[in-house]
Amino acid sequence: KQEVTQIPAALSVPEGENLVLNCSFTDSAIYNLQWFRQDPGKGLTSLLLIQSSQREQTSGRLNASLDKSSGRSTLYIAASQPGDSATYLCAPFGQGGKLIFGQGTELSVKP
Amino acid sequence: EAGVTQFPSHSVIEKGQTVTLRCDPISGHDNLYWYRRVMGKEIKFLLHFVKESKQDESGMPNNRFLAERTGGTYSTLKVQPAELEDSGVYFCASSQETGRGYTFGSGTRLTVV
């Protein structure tokens, strides 16, 4: 049974810092992994989709890496801004394409 | 392109009542998923439709939950009768292909009192 752990559970940083969010999963037999953000009271916004054949994906200030063999993915946020404050969720794809979520990392970026 | 639409956005019902949640996926997306997040827990899979067929309903908690997808378009999730532990946020998501990127709706916050 796939289990997803995200570390840290919460993070508070001053604006401008570069930061790394970590995600680990127990079953490396995944094929894709997706990172989302969730703003309070809102739905999930897709950030990056990493396919199994890829090792990383980049979008603007975001970079996500995937190491299937070690069961890890990281989300790197460069030059953080207050607007980045949200909960970040990592979700590898399980059997049948269903997503398996971790508890998320709650990020607060202070001006 | 219109996103995934869910309604109502909030619902407060009494224990024992019936509630129906609706999800309109992105047009042309054959795959439709329901997930939910109960207080303090991670988001968990409920079920997966491919067009009008249930592909996987292994996450449905019990037989008080009934999901349908009429004609492979919108989907409904009915809870009957609702219990206190059903409170949470119910999300719907759709994708064009299985295993490809998902688009989520804003969710329905269900409160059973």
XYZ file of N, CA, C and O in Angstrom, chain B residues 10 17 34 37 57-58 64 66 75 105 107:
44
model
N -20.860 24.686 -0.599
C -21.015 24.330 0.811
C -22.378 23.690 1.007
O -23.344 24.071 0.339
N -30.045 12.926 6.957
C -30.573 13.468 5.707
C -29.755 12.979 4.518
O -28.717 12.331 4.673
N -13.481 11.117 -7.897
C -13.938 11.754 -6.665
C -12.914 11.455 -5.575
O -12.438 10.318 -5.420
N -11.475 14.894 1.634
C -10.571 15.167 2.742
C -11.420 15.379 3.977
O -12.201 16.341 4.032
N -13.979 1.633 -7.629
C -14.709 2.277 -6.526
C -14.208 1.753 -5.186
O -14.946 1.725 -4.201
N -12.955 1.381 -5.173
C -12.376 0.778 -3.970
C -12.286 1.733 -2.785
O -12.154 1.301 -1.653
N -23.559 3.709 1.919
C -24.346 4.938 2.016
C -23.945 5.929 0.918
O -24.629 6.931 0.714
N -23.307 6.674 -3.052
C -23.646 6.196 -4.389
C -23.229 7.240 -5.412
O -23.648 8.386 -5.335
N -21.234 14.069 -13.060
C -21.341 12.997 -12.074
C -22.003 13.530 -10.813
O -21.883 14.713 -10.489
N -11.681 20.380 -9.223
C -12.661 21.401 -8.925
C -12.357 22.042 -7.584
O -11.410 21.643 -6.885
N -14.165 21.957 -4.975
C -14.596 21.147 -3.850
C -15.952 21.559 -3.295
O -16.418 22.681 -3.492
